[in-house]
């Protein structure tokens, strides 16, 4: 019990900073988004899209502010990727539920996220650091754009164009980039494993 408390104290040191508060805000916005989009009508879909965009913006800001202000913490490193995945995967599951995304595409995206998370967890356990790939950042940006377009399908913004088609094409592009960046993570992990002689 004392070890657990000591670990939490170590994680908690200097953790209440703006970047981590943004990450926590993102996590708290996820249930709001889910409630709004679980029974989508045009108004609720528009509100859900706004909540999703705000949450996605906190994702861009928290990492930038943490690096710029030197406030990178263990808590932030733990919560940030969890928050990202919860946000995107919640949206994908709800989009499958309303028949705007196929279950197969959602499963492929979820499988990639779980695979990369598993590799990073194993690497961290061995003291290895696998830096985020630029391709992965582009993948995340495309996912956000795709999901927002698919959420907005059927709202007052729909006359702007075929949001469903644009959203699906963008999501497929993000899927391709996701597996490319996943391969980069695997390659980076393998090189470190060989270098350490594990």
PDB file of C-alpha atoms in Angstrom:
ATOM      1  CA  UNK A   1       0.000   0.000   0.000  1.00  0.00           C
ATOM      2  CA  UNK A   2       2.837   2.368   0.877  1.00  0.00           C
ATOM      3  CA  UNK A   3       4.474   1.692  -2.519  1.00  0.00           C
ATOM      4  CA  UNK A   4       1.253   2.526  -4.334  1.00  0.00           C
ATOM      5  CA  UNK A   5       0.880   5.797  -2.425  1.00  0.00           C
ATOM      6  CA  UNK A   6       4.525   6.657  -3.069  1.00  0.00           C
ATOM      7  CA  UNK A   7       4.071   5.985  -6.809  1.00  0.00           C
ATOM      8  CA  UNK A   8       0.991   8.205  -6.934  1.00  0.00           C
ATOM      9  CA  UNK A   9       2.824  10.958  -5.045  1.00  0.00           C
ATOM     10  CA  UNK A  10       5.678  10.762  -7.566  1.00  0.00           C
ATOM     11  CA  UNK A  11       3.254  10.932 -10.500  1.00  0.00           C
ATOM     12  CA  UNK A  12       1.351  13.762  -8.842  1.00  0.00           C
ATOM     13  CA  UNK A  13       4.337  16.050  -8.302  1.00  0.00           C
ATOM     14  CA  UNK A  14       3.908  19.201 -10.400  1.00  0.00           C
ATOM     15  CA  UNK A  15       1.058  17.482 -12.276  1.00  0.00           C
ATOM     16  CA  UNK A  16      -1.582  20.170 -11.763  1.00  0.00           C
ATOM     17  CA  UNK A  17      -0.422  22.344 -14.633  1.00  0.00           C
ATOM     18  CA  UNK A  18      -2.251  23.811 -17.619  1.00  0.00           C
ATOM     19  CA  UNK A  19      -1.307  21.038 -20.117  1.00  0.00           C
ATOM     20  CA  UNK A  20      -2.577  18.323 -17.762  1.00  0.00           C
ATOM     21  CA  UNK A  21      -5.738  20.290 -16.985  1.00  0.00           C
ATOM     22  CA  UNK A  22      -6.380  20.480 -20.746  1.00  0.00           C
ATOM     23  CA  UNK A  23      -5.938  16.707 -20.988  1.00  0.00           C
ATOM     24  CA  UNK A  24      -8.364  16.176 -18.090  1.00  0.00           C
ATOM     25  CA  UNK A  25     -10.805  18.552 -19.788  1.00  0.00           C
ATOM     26  CA  UNK A  26     -10.610  16.398 -22.912  1.00  0.00           C
ATOM     27  CA  UNK A  27     -11.420  13.294 -20.882  1.00  0.00           C
ATOM     28  CA  UNK A  28     -14.368  15.052 -19.209  1.00  0.00           C
ATOM     29  CA  UNK A  29     -15.712  16.180 -22.598  1.00  0.00           C
ATOM     30  CA  UNK A  30     -15.898  12.586 -23.872  1.00  0.00           C
ATOM     31  CA  UNK A  31     -19.056  11.626 -21.895  1.00  0.00           C
ATOM     32  CA  UNK A  32     -20.658  14.932 -22.943  1.00  0.00           C
ATOM     33  CA  UNK A  33     -19.931  14.063 -26.585  1.00  0.00           C
ATOM     34  CA  UNK A  34     -21.259  10.503 -26.123  1.00  0.00           C
ATOM     35  CA  UNK A  35     -24.520  11.720 -24.551  1.00  0.00           C
ATOM     36  CA  UNK A  36     -25.061  14.237 -27.366  1.00  0.00           C
ATOM     37  CA  UNK A  37     -24.293  11.855 -30.220  1.00  0.00           C
ATOM     38  CA  UNK A  38     -25.835   8.657 -28.840  1.00  0.00           C
ATOM     39  CA  UNK A  39     -29.225   9.819 -30.182  1.00  0.00           C
ATOM     40  CA  UNK A  40     -28.220  12.165 -33.008  1.00  0.00           C
ATOM     41  CA  UNK A  41     -30.615  14.620 -34.545  1.00  0.00           C
ATOM     42  CA  UNK A  42     -29.388  17.647 -36.532  1.00  0.00           C
ATOM     43  CA  UNK A  43     -29.102  19.943 -33.479  1.00  0.00           C
ATOM     44  CA  UNK A  44     -27.500  17.355 -31.191  1.00  0.00           C
ATOM     45  CA  UNK A  45     -25.111  16.313 -33.967  1.00  0.00           C
ATOM     46  CA  UNK A  46     -24.004  19.919 -34.422  1.00  0.00           C
ATOM     47  CA  UNK A  47     -23.452  20.282 -30.670  1.00  0.00           C
ATOM     48  CA  UNK A  48     -21.593  16.941 -30.578  1.00  0.00           C
ATOM     49  CA  UNK A  49     -19.324  18.119 -33.414  1.00  0.00           C
ATOM     50  CA  UNK A  50     -18.523  21.328 -31.513  1.00  0.00           C
ATOM     51  CA  UNK A  51     -17.678  19.361 -28.349  1.00  0.00           C
ATOM     52  CA  UNK A  52     -15.518  16.966 -30.386  1.00  0.00           C
ATOM     53  CA  UNK A  53     -13.628  19.850 -32.042  1.00  0.00           C
ATOM     54  CA  UNK A  54     -13.024  21.550 -28.672  1.00  0.00           C
ATOM     55  CA  UNK A  55     -11.714  18.252 -27.265  1.00  0.00           C
ATOM     56  CA  UNK A  56      -9.459  17.768 -30.316  1.00  0.00           C
ATOM     57  CA  UNK A  57      -8.086  21.316 -29.955  1.00  0.00           C
ATOM     58  CA  UNK A  58      -7.116  20.566 -26.339  1.00  0.00           C
ATOM     59  CA  UNK A  59      -5.114  17.636 -27.737  1.00  0.00           C
ATOM     60  CA  UNK A  60      -3.072  19.982 -29.909  1.00  0.00           C
ATOM     61  CA  UNK A  61      -2.626  22.551 -27.156  1.00  0.00           C
ATOM     62  CA  UNK A  62      -1.658  20.341 -24.220  1.00  0.00           C
ATOM     63  CA  UNK A  63       1.412  18.783 -25.835  1.00  0.00           C
ATOM     64  CA  UNK A  64       2.545  22.095 -27.331  1.00  0.00           C
ATOM     65  CA  UNK A  65       2.212  23.938 -24.005  1.00  0.00           C
ATOM     66  CA  UNK A  66       3.862  21.114 -22.046  1.00  0.00           C
ATOM     67  CA  UNK A  67       6.935  21.127 -24.306  1.00  0.00           C
ATOM     68  CA  UNK A  68       7.138  24.913 -24.586  1.00  0.00           C
ATOM     69  CA  UNK A  69       6.847  25.538 -20.833  1.00  0.00           C
ATOM     70  CA  UNK A  70       8.905  22.520 -19.774  1.00  0.00           C
ATOM     71  CA  UNK A  71       5.893  21.051 -17.960  1.00  0.00           C
ATOM     72  CA  UNK A  72       6.079  17.506 -19.322  1.00  0.00           C
ATOM     73  CA  UNK A  73       5.014  15.222 -16.451  1.00  0.00           C
ATOM     74  CA  UNK A  74       4.582  11.494 -15.898  1.00  0.00           C
ATOM     75  CA  UNK A  75       0.850  12.042 -15.435  1.00  0.00           C
ATOM     76  CA  UNK A  76       0.670  13.886 -18.766  1.00  0.00           C
ATOM     77  CA  UNK A  77       2.579  11.130 -20.563  1.00  0.00           C
ATOM     78  CA  UNK A  78       0.126   8.611 -19.116  1.00  0.00           C
ATOM     79  CA  UNK A  79      -3.142  10.481 -19.655  1.00  0.00           C
ATOM     80  CA  UNK A  80      -2.570  12.177 -23.039  1.00  0.00           C
ATOM     81  CA  UNK A  81      -2.525   9.057 -25.254  1.00  0.00           C
ATOM     82  CA  UNK A  82      -5.374   7.511 -23.242  1.00  0.00           C
ATOM     83  CA  UNK A  83      -7.490  10.634 -23.741  1.00  0.00           C
ATOM     84  CA  UNK A  84      -6.731  10.672 -27.497  1.00  0.00           C
ATOM     85  CA  UNK A  85      -7.739   7.065 -27.962  1.00  0.00           C
ATOM     86  CA  UNK A  86     -10.883   7.338 -25.824  1.00  0.00           C
ATOM     87  CA  UNK A  87     -12.024  10.366 -27.828  1.00  0.00           C
ATOM     88  CA  UNK A  88     -11.473   8.871 -31.280  1.00  0.00           C
ATOM     89  CA  UNK A  89     -12.645   5.354 -30.436  1.00  0.00           C
ATOM     90  CA  UNK A  90     -15.820   6.628 -28.722  1.00  0.00           C
ATOM     91  CA  UNK A  91     -16.657   8.619 -31.848  1.00  0.00           C
ATOM     92  CA  UNK A  92     -15.965   5.662 -34.159  1.00  0.00           C
ATOM     93  CA  UNK A  93     -18.148   3.305 -32.131  1.00  0.00           C
ATOM     94  CA  UNK A  94     -21.016   5.803 -32.180  1.00  0.00           C
ATOM     95  CA  UNK A  95     -20.564   6.363 -35.936  1.00  0.00           C
ATOM     96  CA  UNK A  96     -20.776   2.590 -36.483  1.00  0.00           C
ATOM     97  CA  UNK A  97     -23.936   2.590 -34.350  1.00  0.00           C
ATOM     98  CA  UNK A  98     -25.613   5.121 -36.687  1.00  0.00           C
ATOM     99  CA  UNK A  99     -24.338   3.365 -39.856  1.00  0.00           C
ATOM    100  CA  UNK A 100     -21.967   6.118 -40.952  1.00  0.00           C
ATOM    101  CA  UNK A 101     -18.799   4.015 -40.607  1.00  0.00           C
ATOM    102  CA  UNK A 102     -18.467   0.306 -41.340  1.00  0.00           C
ATOM    103  CA  UNK A 103     -17.650  -1.967 -38.414  1.00  0.00           C
ATOM    104  CA  UNK A 104     -14.654  -3.355 -40.347  1.00  0.00           C
ATOM    105  CA  UNK A 105     -13.016   0.080 -40.687  1.00  0.00           C
ATOM    106  CA  UNK A 106     -13.621   0.793 -36.996  1.00  0.00           C
ATOM    107  CA  UNK A 107     -12.124  -2.591 -36.022  1.00  0.00           C
ATOM    108  CA  UNK A 108      -9.032  -1.963 -38.181  1.00  0.00           C
ATOM    109  CA  UNK A 109      -8.500   1.453 -36.591  1.00  0.00           C
ATOM    110  CA  UNK A 110      -9.057   0.110 -33.065  1.00  0.00           C
ATOM    111  CA  UNK A 111      -6.692  -2.828 -33.721  1.00  0.00           C
ATOM    112  CA  UNK A 112      -3.957  -0.433 -34.878  1.00  0.00           C
ATOM    113  CA  UNK A 113      -4.392   1.764 -31.791  1.00  0.00           C
ATOM    114  CA  UNK A 114      -4.271  -1.220 -29.422  1.00  0.00           C
ATOM    115  CA  UNK A 115      -1.223  -2.636 -31.212  1.00  0.00           C
ATOM    116  CA  UNK A 116       0.756   0.615 -31.025  1.00  0.00           C
ATOM    117  CA  UNK A 117      -0.281   1.149 -27.394  1.00  0.00           C
ATOM    118  CA  UNK A 118       0.887  -2.385 -26.556  1.00  0.00           C
ATOM    119  CA  UNK A 119       4.256  -1.864 -28.254  1.00  0.00           C
ATOM    120  CA  UNK A 120       4.793   1.444 -26.466  1.00  0.00           C
ATOM    121  CA  UNK A 121       3.879  -0.131 -23.116  1.00  0.00           C
ATOM    122  CA  UNK A 122       6.350  -2.998 -23.637  1.00  0.00           C
ATOM    123  CA  UNK A 123       9.032  -0.525 -24.744  1.00  0.00           C
ATOM    124  CA  UNK A 124       8.434   1.671 -21.688  1.00  0.00           C
ATOM    125  CA  UNK A 125       8.729  -1.390 -19.453  1.00  0.00           C
ATOM    126  CA  UNK A 126      12.180  -2.030 -20.958  1.00  0.00           C
ATOM    127  CA  UNK A 127      13.238   1.594 -20.572  1.00  0.00           C
ATOM    128  CA  UNK A 128      12.920   2.340 -24.292  1.00  0.00           C
ATOM    129  CA  UNK A 129      11.420   5.547 -25.645  1.00  0.00           C
ATOM    130  CA  UNK A 130       9.537   5.378 -28.923  1.00  0.00           C
ATOM    131  CA  UNK A 131       8.923   8.920 -30.093  1.00  0.00           C
ATOM    132  CA  UNK A 132       5.681   9.840 -31.815  1.00  0.00           C
ATOM    133  CA  UNK A 133       6.025   9.648 -35.595  1.00  0.00           C
ATOM    134  CA  UNK A 134       5.060  12.600 -37.801  1.00  0.00           C
ATOM    135  CA  UNK A 135       2.949  10.197 -39.868  1.00  0.00           C
ATOM    136  CA  UNK A 136       1.005   9.355 -36.715  1.00  0.00           C
ATOM    137  CA  UNK A 137       0.286  13.031 -36.108  1.00  0.00           C
ATOM    138  CA  UNK A 138      -1.051  13.416 -39.661  1.00  0.00           C
ATOM    139  CA  UNK A 139      -3.131  10.299 -39.101  1.00  0.00           C
ATOM    140  CA  UNK A 140      -4.692  11.821 -35.980  1.00  0.00           C
ATOM    141  CA  UNK A 141      -5.440  15.103 -37.777  1.00  0.00           C
ATOM    142  CA  UNK A 142      -7.152  13.247 -40.643  1.00  0.00           C
ATOM    143  CA  UNK A 143      -9.155  11.146 -38.191  1.00  0.00           C
ATOM    144  CA  UNK A 144     -10.427  14.280 -36.451  1.00  0.00           C
ATOM    145  CA  UNK A 145     -11.414  15.924 -39.759  1.00  0.00           C
ATOM    146  CA  UNK A 146     -13.106  12.722 -40.977  1.00  0.00           C
ATOM    147  CA  UNK A 147     -15.035  12.200 -37.753  1.00  0.00           C
ATOM    148  CA  UNK A 148     -16.254  15.811 -37.658  1.00  0.00           C
ATOM    149  CA  UNK A 149     -17.518  15.554 -41.263  1.00  0.00           C
ATOM    150  CA  UNK A 150     -19.300  12.280 -40.496  1.00  0.00           C
ATOM    151  CA  UNK A 151     -20.873  13.705 -37.333  1.00  0.00           C
ATOM    152  CA  UNK A 152     -22.131  16.737 -39.309  1.00  0.00           C
ATOM    153  CA  UNK A 153     -23.811  14.550 -41.945  1.00  0.00           C
ATOM    154  CA  UNK A 154     -27.520  15.377 -41.885  1.00  0.00           C
ATOM    155  CA  UNK A 155     -27.113  18.741 -40.110  1.00  0.00           C
ATOM    156  CA  UNK A 156     -27.750  22.212 -41.506  1.00  0.00           C
ATOM    157  CA  UNK A 157     -24.164  22.146 -42.824  1.00  0.00           C
ATOM    158  CA  UNK A 158     -24.880  19.150 -45.092  1.00  0.00           C
ATOM    159  CA  UNK A 159     -25.722  21.359 -48.149  1.00  0.00           C
ATOM    160  CA  UNK A 160     -22.042  22.396 -48.204  1.00  0.00           C
ATOM    161  CA  UNK A 161     -21.301  19.112 -49.970  1.00  0.00           C
ATOM    162  CA  UNK A 162     -21.339  15.351 -49.601  1.00  0.00           C
ATOM    163  CA  UNK A 163     -19.988  15.222 -46.052  1.00  0.00           C
ATOM    164  CA  UNK A 164     -20.419  11.448 -45.846  1.00  0.00           C
ATOM    165  CA  UNK A 165     -18.278  10.741 -48.911  1.00  0.00           C
ATOM    166  CA  UNK A 166     -15.646  13.311 -47.904  1.00  0.00           C
ATOM    167  CA  UNK A 167     -15.582  11.926 -44.363  1.00  0.00           C
ATOM    168  CA  UNK A 168     -15.231   8.296 -45.481  1.00  0.00           C
ATOM    169  CA  UNK A 169     -12.427   9.100 -47.965  1.00  0.00           C
ATOM    170  CA  UNK A 170     -10.577  11.081 -45.278  1.00  0.00           C
ATOM    171  CA  UNK A 171     -11.068   8.258 -42.770  1.00  0.00           C
ATOM    172  CA  UNK A 172      -9.640   5.725 -45.256  1.00  0.00           C
ATOM    173  CA  UNK A 173      -6.613   7.982 -45.777  1.00  0.00           C
ATOM    174  CA  UNK A 174      -6.137   8.154 -42.005  1.00  0.00           C
ATOM    175  CA  UNK A 175      -6.395   4.356 -41.852  1.00  0.00           C
ATOM    176  CA  UNK A 176      -3.594   3.973 -44.421  1.00  0.00           C
ATOM    177  CA  UNK A 177      -1.418   6.523 -42.599  1.00  0.00           C
ATOM    178  CA  UNK A 178      -2.222   4.789 -39.318  1.00  0.00           C
ATOM    179  CA  UNK A 179      -0.828   1.480 -40.519  1.00  0.00           C
ATOM    180  CA  UNK A 180       2.221   3.175 -42.066  1.00  0.00           C
ATOM    181  CA  UNK A 181       2.976   4.909 -38.761  1.00  0.00           C
ATOM    182  CA  UNK A 182       2.232   1.652 -36.923  1.00  0.00           C
ATOM    183  CA  UNK A 183       4.885  -0.038 -39.065  1.00  0.00           C
ATOM    184  CA  UNK A 184       7.290   2.769 -38.158  1.00  0.00           C
ATOM    185  CA  UNK A 185       6.631   2.166 -34.451  1.00  0.00           C
ATOM    186  CA  UNK A 186       7.270  -1.564 -34.885  1.00  0.00           C
ATOM    187  CA  UNK A 187      10.510  -0.891 -36.804  1.00  0.00           C
ATOM    188  CA  UNK A 188      11.725   1.611 -34.200  1.00  0.00           C
ATOM    189  CA  UNK A 189      10.911  -0.863 -31.409  1.00  0.00           C
ATOM    190  CA  UNK A 190      12.658  -3.722 -33.224  1.00  0.00           C
ATOM    191  CA  UNK A 191      15.812  -1.668 -33.797  1.00  0.00           C
ATOM    192  CA  UNK A 192      15.998  -0.857 -30.081  1.00  0.00           C
ATOM    193  CA  UNK A 193      15.377  -4.491 -29.129  1.00  0.00           C
ATOM    194  CA  UNK A 194      18.242  -5.624 -31.405  1.00  0.00           C
ATOM    195  CA  UNK A 195      20.525  -2.842 -30.111  1.00  0.00           C
ATOM    196  CA  UNK A 196      19.870  -3.917 -26.522  1.00  0.00           C
ATOM    197  CA  UNK A 197      20.301  -7.579 -27.400  1.00  0.00           C
ATOM    198  CA  UNK A 198      16.994  -8.555 -25.806  1.00  0.00           C
TER     199      UNK A 198
END
